[in-house]
Short mmCIF file of C-alpha atoms in Angstrom, two decimals:
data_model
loop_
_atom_site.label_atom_id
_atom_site.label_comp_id
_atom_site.label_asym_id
_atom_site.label_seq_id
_atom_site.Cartn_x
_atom_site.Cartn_y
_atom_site.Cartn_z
CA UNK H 44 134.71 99.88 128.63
CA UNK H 45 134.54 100.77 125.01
CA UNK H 46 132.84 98.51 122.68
CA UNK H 47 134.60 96.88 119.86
CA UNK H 48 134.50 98.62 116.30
CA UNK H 49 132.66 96.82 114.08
CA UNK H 50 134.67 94.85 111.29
CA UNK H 51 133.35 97.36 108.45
CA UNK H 52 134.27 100.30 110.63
CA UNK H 53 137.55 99.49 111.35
CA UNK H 54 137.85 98.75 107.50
CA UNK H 55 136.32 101.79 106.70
CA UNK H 56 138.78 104.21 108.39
CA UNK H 57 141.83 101.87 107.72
CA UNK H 58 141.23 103.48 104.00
CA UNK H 59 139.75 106.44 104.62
CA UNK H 60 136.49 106.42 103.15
CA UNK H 61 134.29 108.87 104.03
CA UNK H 62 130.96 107.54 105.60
CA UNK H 63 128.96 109.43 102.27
CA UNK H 64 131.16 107.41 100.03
CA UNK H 65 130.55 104.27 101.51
CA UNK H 66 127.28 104.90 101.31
CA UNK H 67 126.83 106.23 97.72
CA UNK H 68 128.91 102.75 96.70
CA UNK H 69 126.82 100.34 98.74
CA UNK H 70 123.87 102.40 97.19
CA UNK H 71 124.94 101.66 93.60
CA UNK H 72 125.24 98.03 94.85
CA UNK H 73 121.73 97.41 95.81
CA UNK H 74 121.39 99.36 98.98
CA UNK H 75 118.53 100.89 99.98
CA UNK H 76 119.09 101.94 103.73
CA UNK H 77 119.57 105.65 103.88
CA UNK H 78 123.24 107.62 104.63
CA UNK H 79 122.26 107.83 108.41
CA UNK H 80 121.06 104.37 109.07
CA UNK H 81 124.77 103.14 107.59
CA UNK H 82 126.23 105.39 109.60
CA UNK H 83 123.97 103.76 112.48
CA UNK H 84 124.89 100.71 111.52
CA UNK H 85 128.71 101.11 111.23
CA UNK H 86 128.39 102.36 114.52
CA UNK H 87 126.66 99.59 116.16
CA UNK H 88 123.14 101.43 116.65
CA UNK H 89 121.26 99.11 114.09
CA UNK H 90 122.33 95.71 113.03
CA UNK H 91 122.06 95.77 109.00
CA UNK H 92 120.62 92.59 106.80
CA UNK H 93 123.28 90.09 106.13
CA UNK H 94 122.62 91.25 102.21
CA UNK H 95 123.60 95.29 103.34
CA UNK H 96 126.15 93.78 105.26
CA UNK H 97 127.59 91.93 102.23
CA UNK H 98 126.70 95.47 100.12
CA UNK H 99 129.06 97.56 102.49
CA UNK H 100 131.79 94.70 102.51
CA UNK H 101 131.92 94.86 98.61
CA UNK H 102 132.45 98.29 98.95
CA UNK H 103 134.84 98.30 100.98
CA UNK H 104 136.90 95.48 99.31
CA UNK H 105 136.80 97.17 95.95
CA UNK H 106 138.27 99.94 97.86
CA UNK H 107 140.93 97.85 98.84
CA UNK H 108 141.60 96.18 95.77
CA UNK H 109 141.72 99.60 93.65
CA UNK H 110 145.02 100.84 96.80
CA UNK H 111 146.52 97.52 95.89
CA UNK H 112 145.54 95.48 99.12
CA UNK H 113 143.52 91.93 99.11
CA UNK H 114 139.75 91.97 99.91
CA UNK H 115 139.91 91.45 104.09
CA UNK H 116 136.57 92.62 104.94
CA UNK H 117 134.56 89.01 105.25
CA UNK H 118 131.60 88.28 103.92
CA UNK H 119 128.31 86.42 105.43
CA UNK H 120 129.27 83.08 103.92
CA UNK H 121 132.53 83.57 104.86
CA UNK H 122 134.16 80.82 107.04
CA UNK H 123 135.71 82.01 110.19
CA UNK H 124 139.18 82.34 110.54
CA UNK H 125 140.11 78.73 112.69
CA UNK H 126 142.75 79.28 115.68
CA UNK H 127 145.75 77.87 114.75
CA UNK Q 273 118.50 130.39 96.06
CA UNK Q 274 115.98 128.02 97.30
CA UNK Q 275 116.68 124.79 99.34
CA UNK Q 276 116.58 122.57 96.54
CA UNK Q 277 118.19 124.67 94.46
CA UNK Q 278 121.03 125.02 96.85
CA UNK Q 279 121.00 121.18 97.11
CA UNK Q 280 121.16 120.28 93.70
CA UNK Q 281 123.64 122.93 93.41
CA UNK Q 282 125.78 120.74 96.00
CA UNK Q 283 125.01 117.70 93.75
CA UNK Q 284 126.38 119.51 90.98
CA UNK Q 285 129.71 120.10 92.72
CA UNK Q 286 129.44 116.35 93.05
CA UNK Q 287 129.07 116.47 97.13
CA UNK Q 288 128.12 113.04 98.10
CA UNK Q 289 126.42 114.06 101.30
CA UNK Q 290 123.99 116.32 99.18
CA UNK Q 291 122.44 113.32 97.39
CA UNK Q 292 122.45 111.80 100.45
CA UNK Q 293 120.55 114.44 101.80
CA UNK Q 294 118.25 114.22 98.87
CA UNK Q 295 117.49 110.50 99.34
CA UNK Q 296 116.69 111.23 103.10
CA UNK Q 297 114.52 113.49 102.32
CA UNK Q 298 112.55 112.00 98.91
CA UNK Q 299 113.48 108.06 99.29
CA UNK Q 300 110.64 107.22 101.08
CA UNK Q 301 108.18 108.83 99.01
CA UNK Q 302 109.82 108.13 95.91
CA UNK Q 303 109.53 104.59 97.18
CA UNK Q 304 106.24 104.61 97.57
CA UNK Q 305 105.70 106.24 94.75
CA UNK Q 306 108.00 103.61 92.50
CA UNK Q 307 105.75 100.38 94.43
CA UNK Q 308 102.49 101.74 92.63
CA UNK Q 309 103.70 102.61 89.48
CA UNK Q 310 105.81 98.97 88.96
CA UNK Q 311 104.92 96.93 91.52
CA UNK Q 312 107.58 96.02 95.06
CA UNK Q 313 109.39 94.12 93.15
CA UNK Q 314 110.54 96.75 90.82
CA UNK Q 315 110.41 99.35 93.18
CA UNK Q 316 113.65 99.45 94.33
CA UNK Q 317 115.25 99.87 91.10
CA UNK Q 318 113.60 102.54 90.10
CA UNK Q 319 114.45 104.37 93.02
CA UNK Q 320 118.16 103.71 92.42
CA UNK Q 321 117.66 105.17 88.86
CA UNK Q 322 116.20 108.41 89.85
CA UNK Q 323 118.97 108.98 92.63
CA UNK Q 324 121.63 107.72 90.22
CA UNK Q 325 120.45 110.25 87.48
CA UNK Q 326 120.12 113.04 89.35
CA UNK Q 327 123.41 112.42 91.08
CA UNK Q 328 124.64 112.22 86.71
CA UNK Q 329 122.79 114.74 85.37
CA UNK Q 330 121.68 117.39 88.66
CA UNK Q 331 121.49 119.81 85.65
CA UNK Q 332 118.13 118.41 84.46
CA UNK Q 333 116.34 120.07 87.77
CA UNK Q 334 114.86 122.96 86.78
CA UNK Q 335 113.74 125.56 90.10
CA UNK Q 336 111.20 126.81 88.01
CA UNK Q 337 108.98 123.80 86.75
CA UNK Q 338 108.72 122.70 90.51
CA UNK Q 339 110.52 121.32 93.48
CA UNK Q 340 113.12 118.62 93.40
CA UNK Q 341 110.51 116.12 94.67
CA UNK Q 342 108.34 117.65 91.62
CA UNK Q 343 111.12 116.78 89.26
CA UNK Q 344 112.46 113.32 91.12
CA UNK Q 345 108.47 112.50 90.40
CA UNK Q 346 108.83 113.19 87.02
CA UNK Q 347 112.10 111.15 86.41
CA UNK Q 348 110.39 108.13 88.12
CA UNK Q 349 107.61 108.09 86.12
CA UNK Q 350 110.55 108.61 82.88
CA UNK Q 351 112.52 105.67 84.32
CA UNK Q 352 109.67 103.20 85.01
CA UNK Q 353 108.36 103.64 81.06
CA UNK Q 354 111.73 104.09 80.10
CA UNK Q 355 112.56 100.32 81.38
CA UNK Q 356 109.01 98.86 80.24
CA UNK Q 357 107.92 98.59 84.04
CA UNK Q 358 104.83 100.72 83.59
CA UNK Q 359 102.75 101.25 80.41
CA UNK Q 360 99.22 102.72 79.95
CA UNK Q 361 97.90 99.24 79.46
CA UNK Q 362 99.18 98.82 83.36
CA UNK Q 363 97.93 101.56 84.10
CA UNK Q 364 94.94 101.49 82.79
CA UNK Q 365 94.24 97.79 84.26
CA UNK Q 366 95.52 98.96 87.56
CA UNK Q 367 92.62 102.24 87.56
CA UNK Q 368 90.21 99.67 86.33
CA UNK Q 369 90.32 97.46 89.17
CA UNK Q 370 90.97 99.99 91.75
CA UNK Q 371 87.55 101.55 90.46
CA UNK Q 372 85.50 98.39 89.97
CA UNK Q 373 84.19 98.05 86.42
CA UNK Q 374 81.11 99.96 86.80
CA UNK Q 375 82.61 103.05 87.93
CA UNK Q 376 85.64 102.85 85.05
CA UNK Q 377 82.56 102.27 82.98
CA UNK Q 378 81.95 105.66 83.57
CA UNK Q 379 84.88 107.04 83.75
CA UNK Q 380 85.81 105.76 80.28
CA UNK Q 381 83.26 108.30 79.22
CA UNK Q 382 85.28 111.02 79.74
CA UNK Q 383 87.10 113.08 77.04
CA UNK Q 384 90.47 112.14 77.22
CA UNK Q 385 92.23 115.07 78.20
CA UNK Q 386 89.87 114.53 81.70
CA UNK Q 387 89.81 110.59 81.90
CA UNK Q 388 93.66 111.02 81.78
CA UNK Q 389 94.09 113.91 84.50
CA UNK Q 390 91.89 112.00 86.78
CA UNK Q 391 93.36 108.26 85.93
CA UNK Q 392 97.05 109.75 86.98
CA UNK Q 393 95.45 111.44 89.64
CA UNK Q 394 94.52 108.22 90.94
CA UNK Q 395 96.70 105.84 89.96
CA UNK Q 396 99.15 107.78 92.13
CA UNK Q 397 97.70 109.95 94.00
CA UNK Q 398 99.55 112.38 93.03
CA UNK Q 399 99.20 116.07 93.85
CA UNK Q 400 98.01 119.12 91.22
CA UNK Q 401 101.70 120.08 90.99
CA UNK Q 402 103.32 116.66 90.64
CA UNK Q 403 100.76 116.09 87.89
CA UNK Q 404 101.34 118.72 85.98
CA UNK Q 405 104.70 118.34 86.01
CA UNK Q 406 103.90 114.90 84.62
CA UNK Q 407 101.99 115.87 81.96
CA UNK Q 408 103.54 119.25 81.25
CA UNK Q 409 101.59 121.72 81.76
CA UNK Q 410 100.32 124.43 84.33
CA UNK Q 411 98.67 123.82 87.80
CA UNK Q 412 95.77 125.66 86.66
CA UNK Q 413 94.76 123.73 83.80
CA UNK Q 414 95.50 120.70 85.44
CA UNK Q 415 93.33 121.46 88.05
CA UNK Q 416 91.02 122.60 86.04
CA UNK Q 417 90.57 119.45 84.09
CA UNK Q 418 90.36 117.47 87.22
CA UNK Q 419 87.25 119.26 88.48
CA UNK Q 420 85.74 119.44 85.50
CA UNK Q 421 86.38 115.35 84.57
CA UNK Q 422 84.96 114.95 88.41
CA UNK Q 423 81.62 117.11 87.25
CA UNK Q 424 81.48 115.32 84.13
CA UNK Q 425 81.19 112.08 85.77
CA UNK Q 426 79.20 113.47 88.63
CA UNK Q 427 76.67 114.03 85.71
CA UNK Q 428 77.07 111.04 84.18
CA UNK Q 429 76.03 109.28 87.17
CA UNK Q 430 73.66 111.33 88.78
CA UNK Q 431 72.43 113.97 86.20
CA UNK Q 432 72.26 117.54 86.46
CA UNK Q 433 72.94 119.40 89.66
CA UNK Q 434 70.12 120.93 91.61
CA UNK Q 435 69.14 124.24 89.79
CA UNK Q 436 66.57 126.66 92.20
CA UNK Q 437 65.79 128.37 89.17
CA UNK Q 438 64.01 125.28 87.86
CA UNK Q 439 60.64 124.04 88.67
CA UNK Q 440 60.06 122.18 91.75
CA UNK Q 441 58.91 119.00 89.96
CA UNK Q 442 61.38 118.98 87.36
CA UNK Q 443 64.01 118.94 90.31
CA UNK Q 444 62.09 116.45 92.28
CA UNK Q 445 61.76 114.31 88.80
CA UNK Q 446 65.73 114.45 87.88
CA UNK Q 447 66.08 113.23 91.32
CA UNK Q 448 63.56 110.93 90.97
CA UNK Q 449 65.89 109.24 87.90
CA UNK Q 450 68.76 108.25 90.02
CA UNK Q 451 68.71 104.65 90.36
CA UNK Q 452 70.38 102.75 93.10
CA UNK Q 453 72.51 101.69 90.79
CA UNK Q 454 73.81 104.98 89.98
CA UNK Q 455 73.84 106.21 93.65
CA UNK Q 456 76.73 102.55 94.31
CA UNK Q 457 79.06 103.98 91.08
CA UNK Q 458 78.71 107.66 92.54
CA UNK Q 459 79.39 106.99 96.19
CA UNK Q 460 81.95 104.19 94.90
CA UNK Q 461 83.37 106.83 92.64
CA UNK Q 462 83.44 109.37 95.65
CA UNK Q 463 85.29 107.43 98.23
CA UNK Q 464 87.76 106.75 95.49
CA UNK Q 465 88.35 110.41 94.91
CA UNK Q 466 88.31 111.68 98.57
CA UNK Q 467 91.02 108.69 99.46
CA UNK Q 468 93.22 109.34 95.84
CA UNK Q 469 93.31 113.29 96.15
CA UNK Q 470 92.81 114.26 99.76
CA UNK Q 471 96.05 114.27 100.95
CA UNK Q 472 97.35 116.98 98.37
CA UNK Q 473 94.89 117.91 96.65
CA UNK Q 474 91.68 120.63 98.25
CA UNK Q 475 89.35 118.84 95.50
CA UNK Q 476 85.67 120.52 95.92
CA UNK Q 477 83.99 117.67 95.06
CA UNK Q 478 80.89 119.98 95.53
CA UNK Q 479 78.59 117.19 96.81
CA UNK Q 480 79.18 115.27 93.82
CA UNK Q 481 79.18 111.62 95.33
CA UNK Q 482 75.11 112.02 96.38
CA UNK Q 483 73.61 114.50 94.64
CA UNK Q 484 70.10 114.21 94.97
CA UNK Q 485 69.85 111.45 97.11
CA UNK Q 486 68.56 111.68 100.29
CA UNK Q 487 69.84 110.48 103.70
CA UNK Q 488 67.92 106.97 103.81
CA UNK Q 489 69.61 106.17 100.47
CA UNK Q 490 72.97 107.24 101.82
CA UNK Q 491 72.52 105.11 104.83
CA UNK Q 492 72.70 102.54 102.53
CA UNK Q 493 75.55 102.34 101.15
CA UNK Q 494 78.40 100.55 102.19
CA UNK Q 495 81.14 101.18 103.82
#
């Protein structure tokens, strides 16, 4: 069985950003992991810091924001959704 | 074209996956490189500048004053003073205690064209080319000033070298003058070299460290 996309995956090619992007934004951020290690990461072969993970959500928010949408990547301190 | 040039060149056409191929291949070092100059704390800012400037200004890399890890060298050390994280007062403190203060007392002998070539040498271990980047000028004189600033202490601490033209007795006697003392700075001053250079750098230290000692006395020393 395939394993679920990570959250920041599935945001990342909803828009279309190319992994280098991502990275060169969460870089500017803060980031220090390297280009492969975020591509490890957004595909669930190393489990980033909650602070990258924050880094790449930011990233891919702004993305978001700048084609018009909300920000619906979560962050760490973000409360789960509760079931209705 | 060479590798880096070809990579820069992809910079230049601002290709994201060419800086990223830059910072795999130079974060690490420059990393390391950025903790000594400015401490952990600072390190990882000053990483971020160099990457972010050479992903702004790729132009600045010149193929012919060294290799892009040359020149991402150079713009770390720019960045670091550039932002107040590293002055010659740090550095100077940071040599001082990595030396012990009889050894700098020696080394503050030096002309200053030498004390400095052999202070950056240290302070970063940095290799003949990344130093002369630094300091702007050619291999050859850098490397020049480093062995000669290494003789000049050598001679500060342990006098003359061993001439077989002199007399016997003259030889035995300048031997005779090296005090214990002198033998701790020289073998302290040694080790220091050895571990700061040896990785880049095919320093002859040409038996500097013991120079007319004999084996008892360098079964003495520590470490």
């Amino acid at each position: 069985m395939a394993e679920a996309l990570d959250v920041l995956e599935v945001a990342r090619r909803d828009i279309g950003m190319p992994v280098d992007e991502l990275w060169f934004k969460y870089f500017a951020l803060g980031g220090m992991s390297t280009p492969l290690e975020i591509d490890a990461v957004l595909n669930g072969a190393l489990v980033a810091t909650t602070d990258d993970r924050d880094r790449l959500a930011v990233a891919l928010n702004e993305r978001y924001a700048e084609l018009g949408g909300d920000h619906p990547v979560p962050y760490a301190g973000d409360e789960p959704p509760s079931p209705e | 074209m060479s590798a880096d040039s070809d990579l820069v060149e992809r910079i230049r056409r601002c290709e994201l996956s060419a800086l990223g191929e830059a910072y795999e291949l130079h974060s690490v070092n420059l990393h390391g490189l950025a903790a000594r100059l400015c401490g952990g704390d600072n390190a990882d800012a000053l990483v971020r500048d160099v990457f972010l400037a050479l992903w702004r200004e790729p132009e600045r890399y010149d193929e012919a004053r060294g290799t892009l890890g040359e020149h991402l060298t150079r713009s770390a050390h720019a960045h670091a003073r550039r932002r107040g994280l590293v002055t010659d007062d740090d550095r100077v403190t940071a040599l001082a205690a990595r030396l012990g203060a009889e050894a700098w007392a020696e080394l503050s002998k030096l002309p200053t064209p030498l004390r400095d070539a052999i202070a950056l040498a240290s302070f970063a271990g940095w290799s003949y080319g990344e130093l002369a980047a630094i300091l702007a000028r050619l291999d050859d004189a850098v490397r020049r000033d480093l062995d000669a600033g290494l003789e000049h202490l050598r001679v500060l601490v342990a006098g003359p070298r061993f001439d077989p033209r002199r007399p016997r007795a003259d030889a035995e006697a300048s031997a005779g003058n090296v005090t214990p003392r002198d033998v701790l700075v020289s073998a302290s001053f040694g080790r220091w070299a050895e571990n700061a250079l040896a990785d880049d750098v095919a320093l002859d230290l040409g038996g500097a460290t013991l120079d007319g000692v004999g084996p008892a006395a360098q079964e003495e020393l520590p470490g």
